[in-house]
Amino acid sequence: MFARLGQLVVHHPWKVIGLWLLIIVGVVAAAPQLTSTTDQSDFLPSHYESIQALDMQQKAFPQSAAPAALIVFARADGAQLSDGDSAAVAAIGTKLTDANIKDVTGLQTVPPSENRLIQIIAVQMTKVTSAGDMKQGDAVKALRDALKADVQGTDLKAGITGQAAQMLDQVESSNKGMAIIGVATIVLILVLLLIIFRSPVIALLPIITIGAVSSVVTGLIAMVAKAFDLKIDSSVNAILLVVLFGVGTDYILFLMFRYRERLRAGEDPKTAMVSAVTRVGEAITSAAAAVIIAFTALTLSTLGMFRALGPALAIAVAVALLAGLTLVPAIVSLLGTKVFWPSKAWQSEPKGARFAALGAALGRRPAAFALVSGGVLVALGIVAVGFNPTFDLSSGSTSDASESVVYNKELLKGMPAGATQPSDVLLRSTGGALSSDQLTTYRAALSTVPGVGQVAEPQLSADKATANFQVTLTSAPESDAAIETVRSPLRDAAHAAAPAGTTAAVGGMTAVFVDFQDAMNHDYAIVFPVAAILIMIVLALLLRSLVAPWYLMASVFLGFAATLGAAVLVFQHIQGESGLIFTLPVIMYLFVVALGTDYNILMVARLREEAREGNDPKQAAALALRHTGPTVAAAGLILAGTFASMMLAGNNVLSQMGFAISVGIGIAAFVMAMFFTPALTALLGHRAWWPGHGDEKSERGEAVYVPQGDGDRTLTAPSGHGRSNTGERR
C-alpha cells in the first residue's frame, strides 16, 4: 500500500500539491469560526449538583446575576480610607455611571471594608451569550480607561478584578503566550533541523508545510465542534500548535532520514523518495495510530473539555500524518537533492561513534542498564505520590502582573478570600412560597458551617418558592480549603437543614471544582485503562507478539509516573506551589503513553530486525541502539523542545503543561526507548516475541525488512550480499 502511495505521489507531485491547495481553500471557506470557552461549568454533565444549582438559579432569577466585575479602591500609601476618600470613591462611581459605558448595566458603591483598607464598586454588565462574546471584556477596557483619569490627583489607587476582568486578562495573556509559543516553536525547529541536516531548505520544510495545513486542522476541528456541540477549552490552541508542529516535524524527520539513507545507497532521487515512503509509511502510520487512539480515548471522559480535546488533537495528528506521507514527498521529489543544499553531508554515512559505544555497552551489560534506567523511573515515580491537584485556572492562566490578579490581592486585604466568586446555595420549595421563619433558620444553619465567612440575606424569586443564599467563604474559591468546605460541611449542612418539602443545591465556581474532582477520578478509572488496552492491541498487531506489548506498556507507565514525579518535585517541592493544575495527569498520560510508545516501536522493531539478521539478543540490542538511537534522540529533542516552548507563555498553567510533557517525552526517548526497553528485550531474548518467531533468521539467510522510520537502511537481501559497495549494511 505504501509503495503504491509513494509512486503515486512522486510521479504526480503537482497534482498532489494542487489537491492540498484545494483542500485548504475548501476547508477554510466552509469551516465556522473556532471559539473557546473559559467557563468551567460548560464542561460538566448536567447530573452534577453544581450544574443543577446553576440551572435552578437561571430559571428562578433570569434577570439576576452576581457582579461581573469589581472596582477595588485603596489608598496609595496603604493607610486606612478616610471619610474623604470614601466620598471620592462614591463620586467616581457616580461619574462612571453618568459616562454610560456600553454594556455596563449598573454600578453599586459598597461601604468600605470593616478595616477600611479597601472599598469596592460592584459592576453589573450585559450577560455573555457565547464563548466568543467579548462584550464584557470591551466594557472592562472602557472602565479601566475611564478609571485611570478619575483617580488622578487623588490619594487613591484603583483597579478592576472579578470574573469579567479575569477573563479579559486571561485572553490577553493567552494571545501573548500563543505568540511567544509560536515564535519559540518555529525558531527551535529551524535551529535543530539546521544542526541535524545543515540545510536551510529542510529546516524550512516543516515550517512551510505544517503552517500551510494548520488552517485545515483548525477548520476541521471547528466543524467537528459545531457538529457535536463540543466545548473547546481556551488552552487547546496552545496545545494544538505544539502538537501539530512537534509531531509533524517528527514524521518529516523520519521520512528525510530514510530518504537520505536511500540516496546514500545509490538510488536516484525519485526512486529514493518512493523507497522512503514505502519503508517509513508503516512506521509513522503505526506511531500516529497509537497517538490518535490515545487521544480518541478522551471521548470516554465525563468532562466536556476532554471530550473536545481528544478529537481536536487526533485531527491534528491525522492531518500531520497525511501531509508527511503526501505533501512533503511531493515537494521533496520536485527538489531532489537540492533539498539538502548547501550541505554535502548527505552523500556519506556518519560513523555514529557515540551511539555505537552506548550500544556496545548495553549489549555487554543489559541487566545493569535495565536496573539503572528503571531505578531512575521508579525513584521519580515515588515522588508522584505527593501530587495535589489545584483548580486555580484564572490566576494560573494570567500573568501575576495583570490588573485582575494585582487587585484581587488588594481585595483580600479587606474582604473574605471568597468575595470574588461567592458560592450559591439554592433552596427551592415544591409546595409554594418559602416562609420567613424557614429562610431565617436556614440562613443561620449555613452561617455556622466552618469555612463560611458570611451568608447574605436570601434573594427570593418572583413566586417566592426559590431562595438564593450567597455564601462567601473564608478561603479563595479555587483553594484546597474552599473545595473541602463545599465538598463536605457546606453541602452536608445545606441538604440536612433544608425544611421538609424543599430541595437544596450548592453551586458556584467552587462547587464546580468539587464536581470536577469527582469527574476526574471517574476518568482516571476509564480513560487510562482503555487507552492502554487499545495501544497494546496496536503493539501486538505491529510486533506480532503477546509478550512485548506488556513490558512496553509497563515501561511507559513507569515513564508516566516518573514524569508526574518530576513535575511534583519541581513545582510543589522546589517552587513551593500548592499543587499542579488538575488536568495535567490526563494530558500528560496521553502524551507520554502515545509518544513514548512511538519511540518504543522504533527501537524494538529495529531490534527485531537485527535479530532476524542472525544476531543474538544482546548484540541485536546493541545494534538497534547504534542505528536507531540518533533518530530517536533527534525526534525526542525536537518534540520535547516544542512542548518546552509553552513554558515561555508567562502563565503557570502552560508552564506546568510544557514542563511535564517535555520532560515526559525526554524520559520516553532518552531513558525508556534508548535504554530500558532494549535492555529488557535483550534480557528476555526469544521469549519477548512469543508466540511468534519474528526474531528468527529466515532459512535462506535473508534479512526481512521491517519498516521503522529510523535513519538506517534495511533491504531484503540474500546472506552474504547485504552490503553496498561502500561497505554499509544494506
XYZ file of C-alpha atoms in Angstrom:
730
model
C 0.000 0.000 0.000
C 2.717 2.471 0.960
C 4.750 1.571 -2.136
C 1.782 2.437 -4.360
C 1.216 5.652 -2.394
C 4.873 6.625 -2.812
C 4.788 6.009 -6.554
C 1.562 7.985 -6.949
C 2.884 10.985 -5.032
C 6.352 11.042 -6.613
C 5.103 10.654 -10.179
C 2.314 13.246 -9.802
C 3.740 15.833 -7.385
C 1.985 18.871 -8.863
C -1.384 17.140 -8.712
C -0.793 16.264 -5.055
C 0.215 19.842 -4.214
C -2.780 21.189 -6.147
C -5.133 18.828 -4.319
C -3.801 20.042 -0.974
C -4.330 23.664 -2.037
C -7.937 22.872 -2.987
C -8.479 21.150 0.368
C -7.016 24.108 2.266
C -9.188 26.643 0.410
C -12.313 24.473 0.695
C -11.973 23.783 4.412
C -11.158 27.406 5.272
C -14.145 28.628 3.249
C -16.608 26.130 4.716
C -15.468 25.996 8.340
C -17.144 28.040 11.085
C -15.055 30.119 13.471
C -13.332 28.078 16.170
C -14.266 29.571 19.547
C -13.169 28.544 23.011
C -14.588 28.988 26.485
C -13.090 29.647 29.903
C -16.328 28.896 31.782
C -15.538 25.649 33.572
C -19.226 24.854 34.151
C -19.558 24.351 30.375
C -17.540 21.153 30.690
C -19.592 19.252 33.307
C -22.559 16.932 32.628
C -25.979 18.003 33.918
C -26.220 15.373 36.672
C -23.632 17.117 38.852
C -25.015 19.229 41.702
C -23.181 22.410 40.709
C -24.833 22.316 37.267
C -28.242 21.552 38.783
C -27.802 24.572 41.086
C -26.865 26.758 38.110
C -29.954 25.589 36.201
C -32.155 26.251 39.255
C -30.645 29.731 39.614
C -31.127 30.661 35.965
C -34.772 29.573 35.980
C -35.653 31.355 39.236
C -33.609 34.522 38.670
C -33.338 35.055 34.894
C -32.508 38.758 35.231
C -30.212 38.486 38.246
C -26.520 37.822 38.341
C -23.509 38.313 40.577
C -21.360 41.345 39.751
C -19.420 40.774 36.558
C -16.537 42.908 37.838
C -15.343 44.651 40.986
C -13.623 48.025 41.037
C -11.276 47.932 44.024
C -10.085 51.157 45.696
C -7.319 51.562 48.277
C -5.091 54.369 49.436
C -1.825 54.609 47.524
C 0.099 54.781 50.815
C -1.636 51.669 52.216
C -3.328 53.569 55.071
C -6.990 53.301 56.047
C -9.561 55.064 53.913
C -10.758 58.367 55.353
C -14.292 59.704 55.031
C -12.966 61.974 52.307
C -11.532 59.002 50.435
C -14.828 57.191 50.703
C -16.651 60.239 49.378
C -14.198 60.356 46.463
C -14.974 56.700 45.672
C -18.702 57.468 45.666
C -18.112 60.430 43.353
C -16.087 58.262 40.946
C -18.918 55.721 40.974
C -21.415 58.440 40.036
C -19.123 59.753 37.318
C -18.689 56.271 35.814
C -22.461 55.743 35.891
C -23.010 59.055 34.069
C -20.478 58.001 31.429
C -22.974 55.370 30.184
C -20.246 52.925 29.219
C -21.529 50.389 26.718
C -22.661 47.046 28.240
C -22.274 48.354 31.812
C -25.811 47.972 33.183
C -25.238 49.134 36.747
C -22.670 50.251 39.328
C -23.201 49.965 43.069
C -20.806 51.623 45.526
C -20.324 49.449 48.612
C -19.274 50.904 52.006
C -15.604 50.453 52.972
C -14.497 47.150 54.499
C -14.521 46.824 58.279
C -10.784 47.544 58.491
C -11.253 50.416 55.977
C -8.348 49.218 53.851
C -10.409 48.780 50.683
C -13.705 49.853 49.138
C -15.393 48.403 46.078
C -17.871 49.321 43.362
C -19.799 46.294 42.115
C -20.324 46.359 38.334
C -23.214 44.675 36.532
C -22.777 44.006 32.810
C -24.664 42.621 29.851
C -24.672 38.836 30.065
C -22.309 36.884 27.862
C -24.265 34.823 25.314
C -21.497 32.741 23.715
C -17.870 31.704 24.115
C -16.723 34.331 21.610
C -18.793 37.159 23.111
C -16.361 39.944 24.110
C -18.943 42.492 25.351
C -17.821 42.238 28.971
C -14.149 42.358 28.035
C -14.685 45.534 25.997
C -16.635 47.045 28.893
C -13.762 46.295 31.289
C -11.312 48.000 28.902
C -13.515 51.096 28.742
C -13.912 51.156 32.529
C -10.165 50.874 33.027
C -9.509 53.776 30.667
C -12.064 55.967 32.454
C -10.841 54.904 35.901
C -7.266 55.990 35.239
C -8.372 59.557 34.604
C -10.761 59.579 37.562
C -8.193 58.598 40.224
C -5.552 61.039 39.003
C -4.980 63.810 41.509
C -6.360 61.765 44.430
C -4.669 59.729 47.159
C -6.352 56.608 45.803
C -5.282 53.758 43.593
C -7.835 51.581 41.817
C -8.120 48.588 39.530
C -10.690 46.159 38.217
C -10.895 42.482 39.114
C -13.705 39.932 39.225
C -14.773 37.383 36.640
C -15.052 39.658 33.570
C -11.691 41.307 34.255
C -10.017 37.964 34.919
C -11.336 36.547 31.637
C -10.142 39.601 29.715
C -6.673 39.362 31.238
C -6.642 35.623 30.633
C -7.488 36.065 26.930
C -4.826 38.755 26.509
C -2.279 36.636 28.369
C -3.224 33.627 26.232
C -2.828 35.601 22.992
C 0.565 36.869 24.119
C 1.547 33.370 25.191
C 0.435 31.927 21.849
C 2.633 34.410 20.002
C 5.616 33.530 22.198
C 4.980 29.789 21.820
C 4.606 30.111 18.060
C 7.841 32.053 17.606
C 9.783 29.814 20.023
C 8.494 26.634 18.373
C 9.408 27.773 14.868
C 12.844 29.061 15.905
C 13.574 25.824 17.780
C 12.598 23.629 14.828
C 14.666 25.762 12.448
C 17.765 25.650 14.661
C 17.595 21.920 15.420
C 16.962 20.911 11.804
C 19.799 23.169 10.657
C 22.111 21.401 13.107
C 20.910 17.921 12.074
C 20.789 18.368 8.276
C 22.865 21.556 7.795
C 20.349 22.719 5.205
C 18.046 25.763 5.396
C 15.734 24.116 2.858
C 14.987 21.129 5.098
C 14.792 23.421 8.111
C 12.061 25.455 6.418
C 10.234 22.415 5.023
C 8.153 21.579 8.155
C 7.505 25.264 8.880
C 6.034 25.815 5.408
C 4.124 22.560 5.023
C 2.738 22.337 8.559
C 1.956 26.037 8.557
C 0.006 25.535 5.334
C -2.069 22.605 6.634
C -2.674 24.160 10.059
C -5.680 26.013 8.647
C -7.113 22.643 7.609
C -6.702 21.372 11.163
C -8.386 24.425 12.683
C -11.221 24.253 10.167
C -11.877 20.544 10.690
C -11.850 20.969 14.470
C -14.336 23.846 14.190
C -16.606 21.688 12.009
C -16.476 18.770 14.448
C -17.006 21.050 17.460
C -20.091 22.585 15.845
C -21.498 19.260 14.637
C -21.194 17.559 18.029
C -21.599 20.654 20.250
C -18.151 20.239 21.785
C -16.838 22.846 24.234
C -13.263 23.821 23.365
C -11.113 24.868 26.320
C -9.099 28.069 25.885
C -5.785 26.202 26.378
C -6.423 23.890 23.384
C -4.985 26.335 20.832
C -1.578 26.358 22.521
C -1.515 22.554 22.780
C -2.649 22.231 19.157
C 0.171 24.458 17.959
C 2.922 22.434 19.582
C 1.309 19.068 18.744
C 0.948 19.953 15.080
C 4.462 21.338 14.657
C 6.138 18.890 17.046
C 4.567 15.649 15.826
C 4.512 16.813 12.205
C 8.227 17.637 12.338
C 8.939 14.217 13.833
C 7.185 12.492 10.925
C 9.045 14.643 8.387
C 12.286 13.859 10.219
C 11.695 10.100 9.927
C 10.946 10.492 6.205
C 14.011 12.634 5.483
C 16.347 10.327 7.396
C 15.125 7.414 5.259
C 15.267 9.471 2.037
C 18.861 10.498 2.748
C 19.755 6.896 3.551
C 18.320 5.604 0.250
C 20.272 8.261 -1.673
C 23.438 7.040 0.057
C 22.565 3.540 -1.113
C 22.846 4.759 -4.706
C 19.191 5.293 -5.686
C 18.144 8.252 -7.838
C 16.105 10.970 -6.037
C 12.641 9.879 -7.211
C 13.291 6.203 -6.531
C 14.768 7.119 -3.145
C 11.605 9.011 -2.183
C 9.376 6.110 -3.251
C 11.561 3.801 -1.139
C 11.408 6.229 1.784
C 7.591 6.395 1.744
C 7.419 2.617 1.313
C 9.718 1.938 4.251
C 8.711 4.733 6.592
C 4.977 4.583 5.888
C 4.106 1.708 8.204
C 6.289 3.110 10.980
C 4.814 6.587 11.183
C 1.304 5.312 10.458
C 1.585 2.898 13.397
C 3.045 5.668 15.532
C 0.257 8.048 14.537
C -2.339 5.325 15.184
C -1.085 4.959 18.754
C -1.306 8.721 19.295
C -4.750 9.016 17.669
C -6.086 6.089 19.708
C -4.819 7.626 22.926
C -6.397 10.973 22.094
C -9.650 9.424 20.907
C -9.971 7.601 24.242
C -10.674 11.021 25.729
C -14.151 10.879 24.196
C -14.998 8.499 27.070
C -14.382 11.309 29.553
C -17.284 12.769 31.506
C -15.735 16.226 31.103
C -16.621 18.199 28.005
C -13.169 19.792 27.855
C -11.506 16.400 27.377
C -14.179 15.078 25.021
C -13.386 18.064 22.803
C -9.611 17.933 23.322
C -9.350 14.297 22.203
C -10.872 14.682 18.705
C -9.083 18.025 18.227
C -5.642 16.539 18.833
C -6.498 13.368 16.899
C -7.420 15.526 13.879
C -4.122 17.418 14.193
C -2.079 14.200 14.236
C -4.057 12.664 11.344
C -3.537 15.741 9.152
C 0.173 15.836 10.091
C 0.450 12.166 9.075
C -1.269 12.721 5.717
C 0.922 15.732 4.994
C 4.035 13.748 5.941
C 3.132 10.919 3.549
C 1.872 13.005 0.610
C 2.589 16.739 0.609
C 6.171 16.536 1.882
C 7.219 13.708 -0.515
C 5.650 15.642 -3.402
C 7.647 18.774 -2.595
C 10.892 16.872 -1.984
C 10.503 14.867 -5.209
C 10.443 18.174 -7.094
C 13.522 19.474 -5.292
C 15.542 16.265 -5.435
C 18.958 16.507 -3.783
C 18.638 20.322 -3.740
C 16.627 19.827 -0.555
C 19.971 19.269 1.240
C 21.572 22.456 -0.178
C 24.236 23.636 0.537
C 25.380 20.639 2.623
C 27.153 17.688 1.018
C 26.975 15.579 4.177
C 24.065 13.558 2.766
C 26.495 11.846 0.379
C 28.423 9.978 3.080
C 27.342 7.821 6.016
C 28.269 9.200 9.502
C 30.103 6.833 11.829
C 27.818 7.373 14.837
C 30.612 6.551 17.286
C 28.796 7.728 20.406
C 25.725 5.613 19.828
C 27.917 2.712 18.755
C 29.737 2.920 22.110
C 26.460 3.168 24.043
C 25.060 0.230 22.103
C 28.128 -1.887 22.769
C 27.964 -1.102 26.494
C 24.254 -2.004 26.632
C 24.903 -5.239 24.759
C 27.571 -6.247 27.288
C 25.572 -5.327 30.419
C 21.834 -5.193 29.657
C 20.913 -6.024 33.266
C 22.871 -3.024 34.571
C 21.251 -0.699 32.032
C 17.803 -2.040 32.926
C 18.417 -1.576 36.662
C 19.845 1.941 36.398
C 17.273 3.300 33.932
C 14.432 1.509 35.707
C 15.723 2.788 39.054
C 15.584 6.381 37.821
C 11.996 5.883 36.677
C 10.933 4.265 39.952
C 12.653 6.916 42.106
C 10.889 9.765 40.316
C 7.652 7.766 40.299
C 7.665 7.570 44.106
C 7.655 11.389 44.277
C 4.425 11.371 42.229
C 2.551 10.102 45.309
C 2.649 13.688 46.612
C 0.648 15.021 43.653
C -2.004 17.555 44.688
C -4.446 18.918 42.078
C -5.156 22.646 42.033
C -8.054 24.415 40.328
C -6.661 27.939 40.179
C -7.256 28.357 36.458
C -7.952 32.085 36.491
C -4.754 33.387 38.076
C -2.783 30.396 36.817
C -3.660 31.352 33.243
C -2.776 35.009 33.747
C 0.426 36.880 34.480
C 0.920 37.847 38.133
C 1.391 41.434 36.939
C -2.070 41.628 35.315
C -4.515 44.099 36.867
C -7.113 41.490 37.835
C -4.528 39.491 39.797
C -2.961 42.541 41.460
C -6.284 43.989 42.613
C -7.655 40.612 43.627
C -4.809 40.596 46.159
C -5.778 44.133 47.209
C -9.375 42.963 47.645
C -8.285 40.239 50.052
C -6.834 42.883 52.417
C -10.339 43.863 53.459
C -12.742 41.162 52.269
C -13.040 37.401 52.796
C -10.971 35.473 50.279
C -14.110 34.074 48.644
C -15.573 37.502 47.881
C -14.558 37.445 44.199
C -16.634 34.339 43.435
C -19.118 33.553 46.231
C -20.856 30.194 46.381
C -24.614 29.994 45.877
C -26.930 27.815 47.944
C -30.298 27.413 46.240
C -33.347 26.378 48.287
C -36.492 25.517 46.343
C -39.912 24.700 47.763
C -42.137 22.215 45.970
C -45.224 23.298 47.920
C -45.455 27.057 47.486
C -43.739 30.118 48.924
C -40.954 29.833 51.499
C -41.775 31.333 54.891
C -39.606 33.939 56.623
C -39.003 31.531 59.521
C -37.718 28.872 57.126
C -35.385 31.373 55.488
C -34.052 32.704 58.804
C -33.453 29.241 60.246
C -31.798 28.010 57.062
C -29.513 31.049 56.827
C -28.466 30.553 60.461
C -27.596 26.903 59.751
C -25.388 27.903 56.789
C -23.657 30.605 58.863
C -22.379 28.048 61.394
C -20.544 25.968 58.786
C -16.735 26.015 59.335
C -15.022 27.857 56.488
C -18.018 30.120 55.761
C -17.218 33.831 56.196
C -20.666 35.307 55.745
C -24.094 34.456 54.361
C -26.013 37.253 52.642
C -29.747 37.863 53.032
C -31.584 35.473 50.709
C -32.716 36.642 47.312
C -36.259 35.435 46.539
C -37.667 34.531 43.152
C -40.821 36.199 41.863
C -43.023 33.383 43.190
C -41.031 33.257 46.464
C -40.612 29.491 46.012
C -36.839 29.688 45.420
C -34.239 31.429 47.560
C -30.598 32.102 46.706
C -28.220 32.383 49.661
C -24.911 33.922 48.570
C -22.182 32.354 50.714
C -18.751 33.972 50.972
C -16.056 31.506 52.011
C -13.071 32.393 54.167
C -10.695 30.847 51.599
C -10.045 31.689 47.957
C -12.679 29.950 45.793
C -10.127 27.794 43.946
C -8.134 26.802 47.044
C -7.993 23.336 48.580
C -9.581 24.689 51.778
C -12.556 26.173 49.904
C -13.064 22.986 47.897
C -13.092 20.880 51.069
C -15.522 23.331 52.713
C -18.000 22.983 49.852
C -17.454 19.241 49.367
C -18.413 18.190 52.883
C -19.546 20.676 55.551
C -21.391 23.176 53.312
C -23.177 20.655 51.117
C -23.961 18.409 54.095
C -25.393 21.342 56.068
C -27.326 22.655 53.046
C -29.002 19.312 52.494
C -29.568 18.466 56.164
C -31.030 21.869 57.099
C -33.423 22.020 54.129
C -37.022 22.145 55.502
C -39.477 19.417 54.618
C -40.883 19.859 51.125
C -37.779 21.652 49.820
C -34.669 20.708 47.867
C -31.270 22.331 48.173
C -28.281 22.538 45.817
C -24.883 24.183 46.258
C -23.496 25.957 43.206
C -20.849 28.477 42.263
C -17.341 28.050 40.902
C -16.002 26.226 43.978
C -18.817 23.688 43.694
C -17.885 23.229 40.022
C -14.323 22.420 41.096
C -15.618 19.861 43.614
C -17.570 18.119 40.868
C -14.545 18.370 38.571
C -12.547 16.315 41.061
C -15.214 13.611 41.131
C -15.377 13.578 37.334
C -11.586 13.360 37.070
C -11.496 10.351 39.394
C -14.043 8.683 37.115
C -11.937 9.489 34.055
C -8.775 8.092 35.645
C -10.577 4.757 36.052
C -11.974 4.710 32.493
C -9.794 6.667 30.058
C -6.392 5.439 31.251
C -7.100 1.678 31.001
C -8.977 1.977 27.692
C -6.151 3.968 26.079
C -3.582 1.468 27.379
C -5.533 -1.558 26.104
C -6.057 -0.064 22.642
C -2.390 0.877 22.305
C -1.391 -2.633 23.426
C -3.539 -4.032 20.621
C -1.699 -1.823 18.104
C 1.633 -3.041 19.513
C 0.558 -6.680 19.368
C -0.516 -6.345 15.737
C 2.631 -4.478 14.716
C 5.118 -6.687 16.580
C 3.059 -9.894 16.289
C 3.797 -10.673 19.921
C 1.722 -11.062 23.087
C 4.667 -10.577 25.431
C 6.341 -7.409 24.126
C 3.221 -5.188 24.473
C 3.056 -5.925 28.214
C 6.543 -4.841 29.153
C 6.479 -1.976 26.655
C 3.330 -0.595 28.303
C 4.796 -1.265 31.749
C 7.816 0.838 30.805
C 5.514 3.579 29.519
C 3.555 3.511 32.793
C 6.825 3.925 34.702
C 7.650 6.818 32.397
C 4.305 8.446 33.185
C 4.830 8.061 36.934
C 8.371 9.427 36.636
C 7.136 12.423 34.628
C 4.444 13.244 37.182
C 7.032 12.836 39.935
C 9.406 15.257 38.199
C 6.615 17.847 37.914
C 5.693 17.399 41.598
C 9.357 17.721 42.569
C 9.908 20.952 40.619
C 6.626 22.799 41.173
C 5.419 21.567 44.572
C 8.675 20.849 46.416
C 11.208 23.227 44.860
C 8.980 26.156 43.857
C 6.625 25.639 46.805
C 3.359 25.784 44.871
C 0.252 24.258 46.451
C -0.302 21.809 43.611
C -0.328 21.072 39.895
C -3.125 22.005 37.524
C -5.817 19.333 37.850
C -5.939 18.455 34.125
C -2.221 17.694 33.978
C -2.251 13.924 34.721
C -4.732 13.125 31.928
C -2.993 15.286 29.312
C 0.439 14.090 30.411
C -0.607 10.441 30.453
C -1.866 10.589 26.895
C 1.222 12.341 25.542
C 3.702 10.178 27.440
C 1.859 6.938 26.661
C 1.245 7.704 22.993
C 4.564 9.317 22.125
C 6.541 7.042 24.437
C 5.034 4.105 22.589
C 6.138 5.643 19.270
C 9.784 5.642 20.301
C 9.489 2.138 21.758
C 8.046 0.959 18.433
C 11.008 2.391 16.531
C 13.581 0.836 18.846
C 12.020 -2.613 19.310
C 11.206 -3.015 15.613
C 14.846 -2.279 14.782
C 15.981 -4.694 17.480
C 13.825 -7.439 15.972
C 15.266 -6.717 12.553
C 18.801 -7.089 13.890
C 17.810 -10.399 15.492
C 16.424 -11.597 12.142
C 19.833 -10.994 10.612
C 21.243 -13.647 12.919
C 22.442 -11.570 15.895
C 21.918 -12.873 19.411
C 19.548 -10.814 21.665
C 22.302 -8.763 23.337
C 24.068 -7.977 20.082
C 20.723 -7.144 18.450
C 20.017 -4.637 21.232
C 23.460 -3.092 20.787
C 22.992 -2.679 17.043
C 19.455 -1.331 17.481
C 20.706 1.400 19.792
C 23.585 2.193 17.448
C 21.404 2.602 14.363
C 18.081 3.879 15.759
C 19.448 5.909 18.672
C 20.300 9.007 16.570
C 16.801 9.165 15.087
C 15.039 8.679 18.428
C 17.323 11.284 20.013
C 16.707 13.838 17.252
C 12.938 13.254 17.229
C 12.721 13.358 21.022
C 14.790 16.528 21.218
C 12.639 18.358 18.670
C 9.320 17.234 20.177
C 10.394 17.903 23.766
C 11.728 21.288 22.726
C 8.478 22.334 21.051
C 6.493 21.483 24.176
C 9.072 23.196 26.382
C 8.310 26.417 24.483
C 4.984 26.500 26.376
C 6.988 27.426 29.481
C 7.690 30.818 27.882
C 3.995 31.759 27.747
C 4.130 33.592 31.079
C 1.412 31.736 32.984
C 1.548 28.813 35.349
C -0.941 26.554 33.569
C 1.018 26.414 30.297
C 4.329 26.350 32.174
C 3.324 23.209 34.055
C 1.970 21.578 30.891
C 5.061 22.466 28.885
C 7.460 21.259 31.567
C 5.650 17.996 32.273
C 5.097 16.993 28.638
C 8.610 17.930 27.515
C 10.148 16.030 30.448
C 7.858 13.088 29.698
C 8.941 12.997 26.060
C 12.573 13.308 27.136
C 12.149 10.366 29.518
C 10.345 8.380 26.797
C 13.095 8.987 24.237
C 16.299 9.064 26.303
C 15.500 6.648 29.148
C 12.722 4.276 28.094
C 13.252 3.763 24.377
C 17.017 4.174 24.344
C 17.977 2.083 27.397
C 15.184 0.496 29.445
C 13.212 -1.155 26.634
C 16.134 -2.583 24.607
C 17.796 -3.802 27.833
C 14.625 -5.670 28.865
C 14.228 -7.087 25.361
C 17.823 -8.308 25.408
C 17.277 -9.984 28.782
C 14.041 -11.668 27.665
C 15.590 -12.836 24.399
C 13.418 -15.043 22.203
C 10.641 -15.043 24.820
C 9.895 -11.394 24.018
C 8.383 -12.446 20.676
C 6.101 -15.247 21.908
C 4.012 -16.807 20.412
C 5.527 -15.781 17.072
C 9.024 -16.256 15.715
C 9.553 -12.724 14.493
C 13.146 -12.598 15.688
C 14.330 -15.762 13.960
C 16.631 -15.641 10.959
C 14.976 -16.854 7.776
C 16.103 -20.215 6.377
C 17.535 -18.590 3.263
C 19.589 -16.184 5.355
C 17.538 -13.194 4.279
C 17.203 -10.075 6.375
C 13.459 -9.484 6.368
C 12.586 -5.802 6.136
C 10.519 -4.250 8.920
C 9.513 -0.594 8.368
C 10.681 1.599 11.242
C 11.306 5.175 10.176
C 14.775 5.444 11.682
C 17.821 6.730 9.885
C 19.207 3.424 8.603
C 18.551 1.159 5.652
C 17.230 -2.317 5.601
C 16.964 -4.214 2.339
C 15.835 -7.761 1.848
C 18.991 -9.392 0.552
C 20.465 -12.895 0.382
C 23.001 -13.739 3.049
C 26.457 -12.561 2.068
C 25.112 -9.809 -0.181
C 23.834 -7.400 2.442
C 26.398 -4.674 1.949
C 26.674 -1.907 -0.571
C 29.791 -1.035 -2.469
C 30.549 1.496 0.251
C 30.729 -1.207 2.875
C 27.475 -0.193 4.564
C 24.848 -2.662 5.644
C 22.073 -2.769 3.129
